[in-house]
């Protein structure tokens, strides 16, 4: 009988995670580095989905507009219809009256091309009316403070990771949604990082809440912002952690034992998904590729 699995690398795991790994896990993953990409044979399958992820965008400054132009140029050569905004969509206090300058203008060509943006709330977004104005703003396509989105064989689960989030409702919702999902690829997005080498430390609270579910249900990728840098982790358990918070401004970033690539430069992440692999590409404001990685599904006999 053929059993499908994803290999995984252990890096920077907590004692809790090691305990969880002792259980039978579904959908384990292995992150592949840039040098390993050439070792993965070309996929015989067609592209299932391409999307872009970026965060901490809402400054309305030249940095945001430069990244917006880069995303538009990428779209011209690599069409997609989905952008994930991983929070802090409007600086400094989430004021919806700034929406034209910090969203509608910098991404005008994408919006005109019918590209859909799906956002989550960052810590700056909840400073005005607890972020409710953004939840109700049609351009962010939020179906609530947390919601799911299905595209072909990919399902996205968008979370509110702020301190005042309603975890009593959100966590059971996420567990149920992950249990019921038959999507081969599961991707979670929230504003705050679980693992990071940037200014803001990774959240122990989020690791405790989310990692057991990620491990049990085979979440391949977690996308976040909050730190104004790019960082792609090696697989931790069954999940790759991707920070794409350099959508408007940058801060310094270091490296950790589990870091595959980190960079302090204006940038966004492009993701391409096939039936047997997921490719991640880091692209700067000048459309130069500075990172490539992949998560591959392998088949055992």
PDB file of C-alpha atoms in Angstrom:
ATOM      1  CA  UNK A   1       0.000   0.000   0.000  1.00  0.00           C
ATOM      2  CA  UNK A   2       1.384   3.431  -0.931  1.00  0.00           C
ATOM      3  CA  UNK A   3       1.517   5.916   1.912  1.00  0.00           C
ATOM      4  CA  UNK A   4       1.977   9.612   1.203  1.00  0.00           C
ATOM      5  CA  UNK A   5       4.080  11.558   3.663  1.00  0.00           C
ATOM      6  CA  UNK A   6       6.151  14.707   3.913  1.00  0.00           C
ATOM      7  CA  UNK A   7       9.608  14.444   5.426  1.00  0.00           C
ATOM      8  CA  UNK A   8      10.595  16.866   8.134  1.00  0.00           C
ATOM      9  CA  UNK A   9      13.667  18.451   9.729  1.00  0.00           C
ATOM     10  CA  UNK A  10      13.883  18.992  13.470  1.00  0.00           C
ATOM     11  CA  UNK A  11      15.209  22.431  14.343  1.00  0.00           C
ATOM     12  CA  UNK A  12      14.756  24.534  17.469  1.00  0.00           C
ATOM     13  CA  UNK A  13      11.944  22.383  18.852  1.00  0.00           C
ATOM     14  CA  UNK A  14      10.601  22.898  22.340  1.00  0.00           C
ATOM     15  CA  UNK A  15      10.104  20.054  24.797  1.00  0.00           C
ATOM     16  CA  UNK A  16       6.386  20.234  24.093  1.00  0.00           C
ATOM     17  CA  UNK A  17       7.025  19.805  20.382  1.00  0.00           C
ATOM     18  CA  UNK A  18       9.267  16.786  20.951  1.00  0.00           C
ATOM     19  CA  UNK A  19       6.499  15.212  23.005  1.00  0.00           C
ATOM     20  CA  UNK A  20       3.985  15.834  20.241  1.00  0.00           C
ATOM     21  CA  UNK A  21       6.336  14.388  17.641  1.00  0.00           C
ATOM     22  CA  UNK A  22       6.207  11.087  19.505  1.00  0.00           C
ATOM     23  CA  UNK A  23       2.657  10.694  18.263  1.00  0.00           C
ATOM     24  CA  UNK A  24       1.590   9.546  14.818  1.00  0.00           C
ATOM     25  CA  UNK A  25       1.612  12.620  12.554  1.00  0.00           C
ATOM     26  CA  UNK A  26      -0.030  13.244   9.216  1.00  0.00           C
ATOM     27  CA  UNK A  27       1.389  15.299   6.356  1.00  0.00           C
ATOM     28  CA  UNK A  28       4.977  15.848   7.510  1.00  0.00           C
ATOM     29  CA  UNK A  29       7.068  18.331   5.542  1.00  0.00           C
ATOM     30  CA  UNK A  30      10.655  18.947   4.567  1.00  0.00           C
ATOM     31  CA  UNK A  31      11.890  22.377   3.573  1.00  0.00           C
ATOM     32  CA  UNK A  32      14.446  22.381   0.754  1.00  0.00           C
ATOM     33  CA  UNK A  33      17.132  25.050   0.494  1.00  0.00           C
ATOM     34  CA  UNK A  34      18.143  26.915  -2.654  1.00  0.00           C
ATOM     35  CA  UNK A  35      20.986  24.493  -3.356  1.00  0.00           C
ATOM     36  CA  UNK A  36      18.667  21.545  -2.897  1.00  0.00           C
ATOM     37  CA  UNK A  37      16.090  22.863  -5.363  1.00  0.00           C
ATOM     38  CA  UNK A  38      18.079  21.566  -8.312  1.00  0.00           C
ATOM     39  CA  UNK A  39      17.948  18.095  -6.793  1.00  0.00           C
ATOM     40  CA  UNK A  40      14.154  18.048  -7.007  1.00  0.00           C
ATOM     41  CA  UNK A  41      13.216  16.784 -10.491  1.00  0.00           C
ATOM     42  CA  UNK A  42      10.825  18.981 -12.498  1.00  0.00           C
ATOM     43  CA  UNK A  43       7.231  18.449 -11.501  1.00  0.00           C
ATOM     44  CA  UNK A  44       5.179  16.568 -14.082  1.00  0.00           C
ATOM     45  CA  UNK A  45       2.139  18.441 -12.826  1.00  0.00           C
ATOM     46  CA  UNK A  46       0.813  21.825 -13.837  1.00  0.00           C
ATOM     47  CA  UNK A  47       0.812  24.773 -11.492  1.00  0.00           C
ATOM     48  CA  UNK A  48      -2.125  24.628  -9.069  1.00  0.00           C
ATOM     49  CA  UNK A  49      -1.828  28.079  -7.546  1.00  0.00           C
ATOM     50  CA  UNK A  50       0.465  31.079  -7.481  1.00  0.00           C
ATOM     51  CA  UNK A  51       0.091  33.836  -4.905  1.00  0.00           C
ATOM     52  CA  UNK A  52       2.044  36.642  -3.248  1.00  0.00           C
ATOM     53  CA  UNK A  53       2.448  37.340   0.475  1.00  0.00           C
ATOM     54  CA  UNK A  54       3.575  40.623   2.027  1.00  0.00           C
ATOM     55  CA  UNK A  55       3.094  42.359   5.371  1.00  0.00           C
ATOM     56  CA  UNK A  56       3.564  45.580   7.307  1.00  0.00           C
ATOM     57  CA  UNK A  57       2.701  47.468   4.166  1.00  0.00           C
ATOM     58  CA  UNK A  58       0.487  50.320   5.299  1.00  0.00           C
ATOM     59  CA  UNK A  59       2.992  53.149   5.590  1.00  0.00           C
ATOM     60  CA  UNK A  60       2.067  54.992   2.398  1.00  0.00           C
ATOM     61  CA  UNK A  61       5.776  55.715   1.904  1.00  0.00           C
ATOM     62  CA  UNK A  62       8.095  55.251  -1.068  1.00  0.00           C
ATOM     63  CA  UNK A  63       9.164  51.856   0.236  1.00  0.00           C
ATOM     64  CA  UNK A  64       5.598  50.565   0.046  1.00  0.00           C
ATOM     65  CA  UNK A  65       5.103  52.002  -3.417  1.00  0.00           C
ATOM     66  CA  UNK A  66       8.390  50.460  -4.609  1.00  0.00           C
ATOM     67  CA  UNK A  67       7.334  47.013  -3.395  1.00  0.00           C
ATOM     68  CA  UNK A  68       3.887  47.568  -4.911  1.00  0.00           C
ATOM     69  CA  UNK A  69       5.479  48.284  -8.286  1.00  0.00           C
ATOM     70  CA  UNK A  70       7.652  45.185  -7.962  1.00  0.00           C
ATOM     71  CA  UNK A  71       4.613  43.011  -7.220  1.00  0.00           C
ATOM     72  CA  UNK A  72       2.848  44.509 -10.257  1.00  0.00           C
ATOM     73  CA  UNK A  73       5.858  43.746 -12.471  1.00  0.00           C
ATOM     74  CA  UNK A  74       5.992  40.205 -11.146  1.00  0.00           C
ATOM     75  CA  UNK A  75       2.285  39.853 -11.931  1.00  0.00           C
ATOM     76  CA  UNK A  76       2.884  40.897 -15.542  1.00  0.00           C
ATOM     77  CA  UNK A  77       5.239  37.960 -16.116  1.00  0.00           C
ATOM     78  CA  UNK A  78       3.776  35.510 -13.579  1.00  0.00           C
ATOM     79  CA  UNK A  79       0.003  36.008 -13.380  1.00  0.00           C
ATOM     80  CA  UNK A  80      -1.741  35.471 -10.055  1.00  0.00           C
ATOM     81  CA  UNK A  81      -5.032  36.608  -8.573  1.00  0.00           C
ATOM     82  CA  UNK A  82      -4.366  36.331  -4.844  1.00  0.00           C
ATOM     83  CA  UNK A  83      -2.324  38.444  -2.412  1.00  0.00           C
ATOM     84  CA  UNK A  84      -2.091  37.733   1.315  1.00  0.00           C
ATOM     85  CA  UNK A  85      -1.622  40.772   3.565  1.00  0.00           C
ATOM     86  CA  UNK A  86      -0.245  39.571   6.890  1.00  0.00           C
ATOM     87  CA  UNK A  87      -1.225  42.562   8.999  1.00  0.00           C
ATOM     88  CA  UNK A  88      -0.310  46.136   9.875  1.00  0.00           C
ATOM     89  CA  UNK A  89      -2.206  47.162   6.798  1.00  0.00           C
ATOM     90  CA  UNK A  90      -2.616  50.788   7.948  1.00  0.00           C
ATOM     91  CA  UNK A  91      -0.029  52.692  10.012  1.00  0.00           C
ATOM     92  CA  UNK A  92       0.144  53.963  12.608  1.00  0.00           C
ATOM     93  CA  UNK A  93      -3.232  53.340  14.177  1.00  0.00           C
ATOM     94  CA  UNK A  94      -5.354  51.467  11.637  1.00  0.00           C
ATOM     95  CA  UNK A  95      -7.209  54.600  10.506  1.00  0.00           C
ATOM     96  CA  UNK A  96      -9.494  53.533   7.648  1.00  0.00           C
ATOM     97  CA  UNK A  97      -9.531  57.085   6.232  1.00  0.00           C
ATOM     98  CA  UNK A  98      -5.953  56.437   5.055  1.00  0.00           C
ATOM     99  CA  UNK A  99      -7.016  53.465   2.922  1.00  0.00           C
ATOM    100  CA  UNK A 100      -6.575  55.201  -0.426  1.00  0.00           C
ATOM    101  CA  UNK A 101      -2.980  56.253   0.233  1.00  0.00           C
ATOM    102  CA  UNK A 102      -1.848  53.010   1.900  1.00  0.00           C
ATOM    103  CA  UNK A 103      -3.747  50.432  -0.173  1.00  0.00           C
ATOM    104  CA  UNK A 104      -5.790  51.576  -3.134  1.00  0.00           C
ATOM    105  CA  UNK A 105      -3.087  53.718  -4.752  1.00  0.00           C
ATOM    106  CA  UNK A 106       0.022  51.538  -4.271  1.00  0.00           C
ATOM    107  CA  UNK A 107      -1.783  48.443  -5.590  1.00  0.00           C
ATOM    108  CA  UNK A 108      -4.018  50.152  -8.169  1.00  0.00           C
ATOM    109  CA  UNK A 109      -2.808  48.152 -11.176  1.00  0.00           C
ATOM    110  CA  UNK A 110      -3.313  44.872  -9.313  1.00  0.00           C
ATOM    111  CA  UNK A 111      -6.785  45.855  -8.149  1.00  0.00           C
ATOM    112  CA  UNK A 112      -7.672  46.919 -11.689  1.00  0.00           C
ATOM    113  CA  UNK A 113      -6.537  43.462 -12.862  1.00  0.00           C
ATOM    114  CA  UNK A 114      -9.044  41.901 -10.418  1.00  0.00           C
ATOM    115  CA  UNK A 115      -6.370  40.581  -8.054  1.00  0.00           C
ATOM    116  CA  UNK A 116      -7.967  39.831  -4.682  1.00  0.00           C
ATOM    117  CA  UNK A 117      -6.290  40.825  -1.422  1.00  0.00           C
ATOM    118  CA  UNK A 118      -7.014  38.887   1.770  1.00  0.00           C
ATOM    119  CA  UNK A 119      -5.855  40.509   5.015  1.00  0.00           C
ATOM    120  CA  UNK A 120      -5.454  39.748   8.679  1.00  0.00           C
ATOM    121  CA  UNK A 121      -5.212  42.220  11.544  1.00  0.00           C
ATOM    122  CA  UNK A 122      -1.882  43.397  12.926  1.00  0.00           C
ATOM    123  CA  UNK A 123      -1.197  45.124  16.221  1.00  0.00           C
ATOM    124  CA  UNK A 124      -1.320  48.590  14.615  1.00  0.00           C
ATOM    125  CA  UNK A 125      -4.617  47.771  12.900  1.00  0.00           C
ATOM    126  CA  UNK A 126      -6.532  47.281  16.131  1.00  0.00           C
ATOM    127  CA  UNK A 127      -5.628  50.682  17.591  1.00  0.00           C
ATOM    128  CA  UNK A 128      -8.701  52.259  15.979  1.00  0.00           C
ATOM    129  CA  UNK A 129     -12.112  50.677  16.624  1.00  0.00           C
ATOM    130  CA  UNK A 130     -10.328  47.400  17.385  1.00  0.00           C
ATOM    131  CA  UNK A 131      -9.785  46.870  13.655  1.00  0.00           C
ATOM    132  CA  UNK A 132     -13.480  46.516  12.866  1.00  0.00           C
ATOM    133  CA  UNK A 133     -13.309  49.105  10.091  1.00  0.00           C
ATOM    134  CA  UNK A 134     -10.733  46.988   8.293  1.00  0.00           C
ATOM    135  CA  UNK A 135     -12.726  43.796   8.804  1.00  0.00           C
ATOM    136  CA  UNK A 136     -15.660  45.505   7.083  1.00  0.00           C
ATOM    137  CA  UNK A 137     -13.597  47.099   4.291  1.00  0.00           C
ATOM    138  CA  UNK A 138     -14.465  45.222   1.046  1.00  0.00           C
ATOM    139  CA  UNK A 139     -10.960  45.474  -0.413  1.00  0.00           C
ATOM    140  CA  UNK A 140      -9.496  43.310   2.351  1.00  0.00           C
ATOM    141  CA  UNK A 141     -12.034  40.501   1.761  1.00  0.00           C
ATOM    142  CA  UNK A 142     -12.083  39.555   5.435  1.00  0.00           C
ATOM    143  CA  UNK A 143     -14.913  37.275   6.416  1.00  0.00           C
ATOM    144  CA  UNK A 144     -14.403  38.075  10.077  1.00  0.00           C
ATOM    145  CA  UNK A 145     -11.470  38.433  12.436  1.00  0.00           C
ATOM    146  CA  UNK A 146     -10.535  34.881  11.463  1.00  0.00           C
ATOM    147  CA  UNK A 147     -11.655  32.923   8.418  1.00  0.00           C
ATOM    148  CA  UNK A 148     -10.694  30.297   5.851  1.00  0.00           C
ATOM    149  CA  UNK A 149     -10.248  30.458   2.096  1.00  0.00           C
ATOM    150  CA  UNK A 150     -10.104  27.504  -0.316  1.00  0.00           C
ATOM    151  CA  UNK A 151      -8.357  27.533  -3.694  1.00  0.00           C
ATOM    152  CA  UNK A 152      -8.243  24.211  -5.539  1.00  0.00           C
ATOM    153  CA  UNK A 153      -6.033  21.893  -3.428  1.00  0.00           C
ATOM    154  CA  UNK A 154      -4.907  24.687  -1.111  1.00  0.00           C
ATOM    155  CA  UNK A 155      -6.757  25.915   1.968  1.00  0.00           C
ATOM    156  CA  UNK A 156      -5.782  29.060   3.863  1.00  0.00           C
ATOM    157  CA  UNK A 157      -6.635  29.688   7.502  1.00  0.00           C
ATOM    158  CA  UNK A 158      -6.366  33.357   8.494  1.00  0.00           C
ATOM    159  CA  UNK A 159      -6.015  34.182  12.189  1.00  0.00           C
ATOM    160  CA  UNK A 160      -6.214  37.157  14.524  1.00  0.00           C
ATOM    161  CA  UNK A 161      -3.028  36.778  16.583  1.00  0.00           C
ATOM    162  CA  UNK A 162      -3.382  39.980  18.600  1.00  0.00           C
ATOM    163  CA  UNK A 163      -3.344  39.896  22.379  1.00  0.00           C
ATOM    164  CA  UNK A 164      -7.046  40.658  22.589  1.00  0.00           C
ATOM    165  CA  UNK A 165      -8.030  37.951  20.091  1.00  0.00           C
ATOM    166  CA  UNK A 166     -10.864  35.669  21.146  1.00  0.00           C
ATOM    167  CA  UNK A 167      -8.862  32.468  21.460  1.00  0.00           C
ATOM    168  CA  UNK A 168     -11.701  30.701  23.280  1.00  0.00           C
ATOM    169  CA  UNK A 169     -13.590  30.739  19.991  1.00  0.00           C
ATOM    170  CA  UNK A 170     -10.778  30.992  17.468  1.00  0.00           C
ATOM    171  CA  UNK A 171      -8.700  28.009  18.592  1.00  0.00           C
ATOM    172  CA  UNK A 172     -11.573  25.474  18.554  1.00  0.00           C
ATOM    173  CA  UNK A 173     -12.623  26.906  15.180  1.00  0.00           C
ATOM    174  CA  UNK A 174      -9.118  26.381  13.780  1.00  0.00           C
ATOM    175  CA  UNK A 175      -8.909  22.849  15.133  1.00  0.00           C
ATOM    176  CA  UNK A 176     -12.279  21.948  13.624  1.00  0.00           C
ATOM    177  CA  UNK A 177     -11.437  23.552  10.289  1.00  0.00           C
ATOM    178  CA  UNK A 178      -8.112  21.733  10.072  1.00  0.00           C
ATOM    179  CA  UNK A 179      -9.731  18.433  11.008  1.00  0.00           C
ATOM    180  CA  UNK A 180     -12.415  18.799   8.375  1.00  0.00           C
ATOM    181  CA  UNK A 181     -10.154  20.044   5.602  1.00  0.00           C
ATOM    182  CA  UNK A 182      -9.245  17.560   2.886  1.00  0.00           C
ATOM    183  CA  UNK A 183      -6.857  20.013   1.217  1.00  0.00           C
ATOM    184  CA  UNK A 184      -3.416  18.474   0.550  1.00  0.00           C
ATOM    185  CA  UNK A 185      -1.875  21.875   1.236  1.00  0.00           C
ATOM    186  CA  UNK A 186      -2.783  23.766   4.427  1.00  0.00           C
ATOM    187  CA  UNK A 187      -1.422  27.276   4.978  1.00  0.00           C
ATOM    188  CA  UNK A 188      -1.995  29.469   8.047  1.00  0.00           C
ATOM    189  CA  UNK A 189      -1.523  33.244   8.173  1.00  0.00           C
ATOM    190  CA  UNK A 190      -1.314  35.525  11.194  1.00  0.00           C
ATOM    191  CA  UNK A 191       0.484  38.769  11.914  1.00  0.00           C
ATOM    192  CA  UNK A 192       2.758  37.667  14.732  1.00  0.00           C
ATOM    193  CA  UNK A 193       5.702  35.268  14.348  1.00  0.00           C
ATOM    194  CA  UNK A 194       6.218  31.949  16.069  1.00  0.00           C
ATOM    195  CA  UNK A 195       9.872  31.772  15.039  1.00  0.00           C
ATOM    196  CA  UNK A 196      11.940  34.799  14.062  1.00  0.00           C
ATOM    197  CA  UNK A 197      15.433  36.274  14.186  1.00  0.00           C
ATOM    198  CA  UNK A 198      14.133  39.829  13.958  1.00  0.00           C
ATOM    199  CA  UNK A 199      13.522  42.612  16.456  1.00  0.00           C
ATOM    200  CA  UNK A 200      10.310  41.179  17.917  1.00  0.00           C
ATOM    201  CA  UNK A 201      10.790  37.755  19.459  1.00  0.00           C
ATOM    202  CA  UNK A 202       8.749  34.757  18.421  1.00  0.00           C
ATOM    203  CA  UNK A 203       5.653  34.263  20.544  1.00  0.00           C
ATOM    204  CA  UNK A 204       5.790  31.414  23.051  1.00  0.00           C
ATOM    205  CA  UNK A 205       2.071  31.867  23.526  1.00  0.00           C
ATOM    206  CA  UNK A 206       1.434  31.237  19.818  1.00  0.00           C
ATOM    207  CA  UNK A 207       3.821  28.284  19.721  1.00  0.00           C
ATOM    208  CA  UNK A 208       1.973  26.710  22.626  1.00  0.00           C
ATOM    209  CA  UNK A 209      -1.430  27.337  21.040  1.00  0.00           C
ATOM    210  CA  UNK A 210      -0.707  26.602  17.394  1.00  0.00           C
ATOM    211  CA  UNK A 211       2.189  24.181  16.989  1.00  0.00           C
ATOM    212  CA  UNK A 212       0.302  21.119  18.266  1.00  0.00           C
ATOM    213  CA  UNK A 213      -2.400  21.759  15.655  1.00  0.00           C
ATOM    214  CA  UNK A 214       0.162  22.403  12.921  1.00  0.00           C
ATOM    215  CA  UNK A 215       1.889  19.126  13.722  1.00  0.00           C
ATOM    216  CA  UNK A 216      -1.251  17.049  13.990  1.00  0.00           C
ATOM    217  CA  UNK A 217      -2.886  18.353  10.831  1.00  0.00           C
ATOM    218  CA  UNK A 218       0.078  18.831   8.513  1.00  0.00           C
ATOM    219  CA  UNK A 219       0.196  22.610   8.133  1.00  0.00           C
ATOM    220  CA  UNK A 220       2.945  23.138   5.571  1.00  0.00           C
ATOM    221  CA  UNK A 221       3.440  26.898   5.851  1.00  0.00           C
ATOM    222  CA  UNK A 222       2.821  29.686   8.369  1.00  0.00           C
ATOM    223  CA  UNK A 223       2.996  33.234   6.981  1.00  0.00           C
ATOM    224  CA  UNK A 224       3.455  36.281   9.231  1.00  0.00           C
ATOM    225  CA  UNK A 225       4.703  39.838   9.401  1.00  0.00           C
ATOM    226  CA  UNK A 226       5.384  42.045  12.466  1.00  0.00           C
ATOM    227  CA  UNK A 227       9.158  42.023  11.956  1.00  0.00           C
ATOM    228  CA  UNK A 228      10.160  44.296   9.088  1.00  0.00           C
ATOM    229  CA  UNK A 229      12.349  41.784   7.302  1.00  0.00           C
ATOM    230  CA  UNK A 230      12.251  38.619   5.243  1.00  0.00           C
ATOM    231  CA  UNK A 231      12.981  35.278   6.872  1.00  0.00           C
ATOM    232  CA  UNK A 232      12.309  31.708   5.786  1.00  0.00           C
ATOM    233  CA  UNK A 233      12.861  28.974   8.319  1.00  0.00           C
ATOM    234  CA  UNK A 234      13.931  25.440   7.787  1.00  0.00           C
ATOM    235  CA  UNK A 235      11.095  23.062   8.548  1.00  0.00           C
ATOM    236  CA  UNK A 236      10.329  23.010  12.258  1.00  0.00           C
ATOM    237  CA  UNK A 237       8.284  19.909  12.882  1.00  0.00           C
ATOM    238  CA  UNK A 238       6.133  19.833   9.787  1.00  0.00           C
ATOM    239  CA  UNK A 239       5.936  23.580   9.152  1.00  0.00           C
ATOM    240  CA  UNK A 240       8.021  26.223   7.394  1.00  0.00           C
ATOM    241  CA  UNK A 241       7.729  29.686   8.953  1.00  0.00           C
ATOM    242  CA  UNK A 242       7.839  32.639   6.555  1.00  0.00           C
ATOM    243  CA  UNK A 243       8.193  36.262   7.679  1.00  0.00           C
ATOM    244  CA  UNK A 244       7.439  38.735   4.882  1.00  0.00           C
ATOM    245  CA  UNK A 245       7.190  41.986   6.834  1.00  0.00           C
ATOM    246  CA  UNK A 246       9.408  44.174   4.636  1.00  0.00           C
ATOM    247  CA  UNK A 247       6.570  45.477   2.490  1.00  0.00           C
ATOM    248  CA  UNK A 248       7.242  49.149   3.259  1.00  0.00           C
ATOM    249  CA  UNK A 249      10.241  49.496   5.568  1.00  0.00           C
ATOM    250  CA  UNK A 250      13.034  47.370   6.976  1.00  0.00           C
ATOM    251  CA  UNK A 251      14.806  46.570  10.207  1.00  0.00           C
ATOM    252  CA  UNK A 252      17.912  44.511  10.858  1.00  0.00           C
ATOM    253  CA  UNK A 253      17.529  40.747  11.120  1.00  0.00           C
ATOM    254  CA  UNK A 254      19.912  38.077  12.311  1.00  0.00           C
ATOM    255  CA  UNK A 255      20.058  34.322  11.866  1.00  0.00           C
ATOM    256  CA  UNK A 256      19.116  31.408  14.073  1.00  0.00           C
ATOM    257  CA  UNK A 257      19.977  27.724  13.929  1.00  0.00           C
ATOM    258  CA  UNK A 258      16.740  27.065  12.079  1.00  0.00           C
ATOM    259  CA  UNK A 259      17.041  29.998   9.620  1.00  0.00           C
ATOM    260  CA  UNK A 260      17.249  29.014   5.947  1.00  0.00           C
ATOM    261  CA  UNK A 261      17.443  32.618   4.677  1.00  0.00           C
ATOM    262  CA  UNK A 262      17.024  36.030   6.238  1.00  0.00           C
ATOM    263  CA  UNK A 263      17.349  39.453   4.656  1.00  0.00           C
ATOM    264  CA  UNK A 264      16.791  43.076   5.645  1.00  0.00           C
ATOM    265  CA  UNK A 265      15.505  44.474   2.366  1.00  0.00           C
ATOM    266  CA  UNK A 266      12.225  45.691   0.944  1.00  0.00           C
ATOM    267  CA  UNK A 267      10.592  42.606  -0.472  1.00  0.00           C
ATOM    268  CA  UNK A 268       7.669  40.242  -0.901  1.00  0.00           C
ATOM    269  CA  UNK A 269       7.303  36.479  -1.155  1.00  0.00           C
ATOM    270  CA  UNK A 270       5.929  34.617  -4.152  1.00  0.00           C
ATOM    271  CA  UNK A 271       4.584  31.100  -3.638  1.00  0.00           C
ATOM    272  CA  UNK A 272       3.893  28.519  -6.336  1.00  0.00           C
ATOM    273  CA  UNK A 273       2.083  25.306  -5.481  1.00  0.00           C
ATOM    274  CA  UNK A 274       2.043  22.029  -7.378  1.00  0.00           C
ATOM    275  CA  UNK A 275       0.519  18.736  -6.302  1.00  0.00           C
ATOM    276  CA  UNK A 276       3.859  17.459  -5.035  1.00  0.00           C
ATOM    277  CA  UNK A 277       5.710  20.613  -3.954  1.00  0.00           C
ATOM    278  CA  UNK A 278       5.490  24.211  -2.852  1.00  0.00           C
ATOM    279  CA  UNK A 279       8.065  26.779  -4.004  1.00  0.00           C
ATOM    280  CA  UNK A 280       8.871  29.966  -2.065  1.00  0.00           C
ATOM    281  CA  UNK A 281      10.719  32.853  -3.717  1.00  0.00           C
ATOM    282  CA  UNK A 282      11.940  36.012  -1.998  1.00  0.00           C
ATOM    283  CA  UNK A 283      11.869  39.003  -4.377  1.00  0.00           C
ATOM    284  CA  UNK A 284      13.125  42.520  -3.617  1.00  0.00           C
ATOM    285  CA  UNK A 285      11.810  45.919  -4.698  1.00  0.00           C
ATOM    286  CA  UNK A 286      13.925  45.731  -7.873  1.00  0.00           C
ATOM    287  CA  UNK A 287      12.455  42.334  -8.816  1.00  0.00           C
ATOM    288  CA  UNK A 288      15.692  40.548  -7.977  1.00  0.00           C
ATOM    289  CA  UNK A 289      15.331  37.043  -6.546  1.00  0.00           C
ATOM    290  CA  UNK A 290      17.358  36.670  -3.339  1.00  0.00           C
ATOM    291  CA  UNK A 291      15.872  33.453  -1.914  1.00  0.00           C
ATOM    292  CA  UNK A 292      14.452  30.202  -3.206  1.00  0.00           C
ATOM    293  CA  UNK A 293      13.187  27.281  -1.166  1.00  0.00           C
ATOM    294  CA  UNK A 294      10.733  24.438  -1.496  1.00  0.00           C
ATOM    295  CA  UNK A 295       8.608  22.034   0.479  1.00  0.00           C
ATOM    296  CA  UNK A 296       8.216  18.686  -1.261  1.00  0.00           C
ATOM    297  CA  UNK A 297       5.709  15.873  -0.791  1.00  0.00           C
ATOM    298  CA  UNK A 298       7.443  12.540  -1.168  1.00  0.00           C
ATOM    299  CA  UNK A 299       5.826   9.160  -1.765  1.00  0.00           C
ATOM    300  CA  UNK A 300       6.897   6.018   0.080  1.00  0.00           C
ATOM    301  CA  UNK A 301       6.111   2.524  -1.192  1.00  0.00           C
TER     302      UNK A 301
END
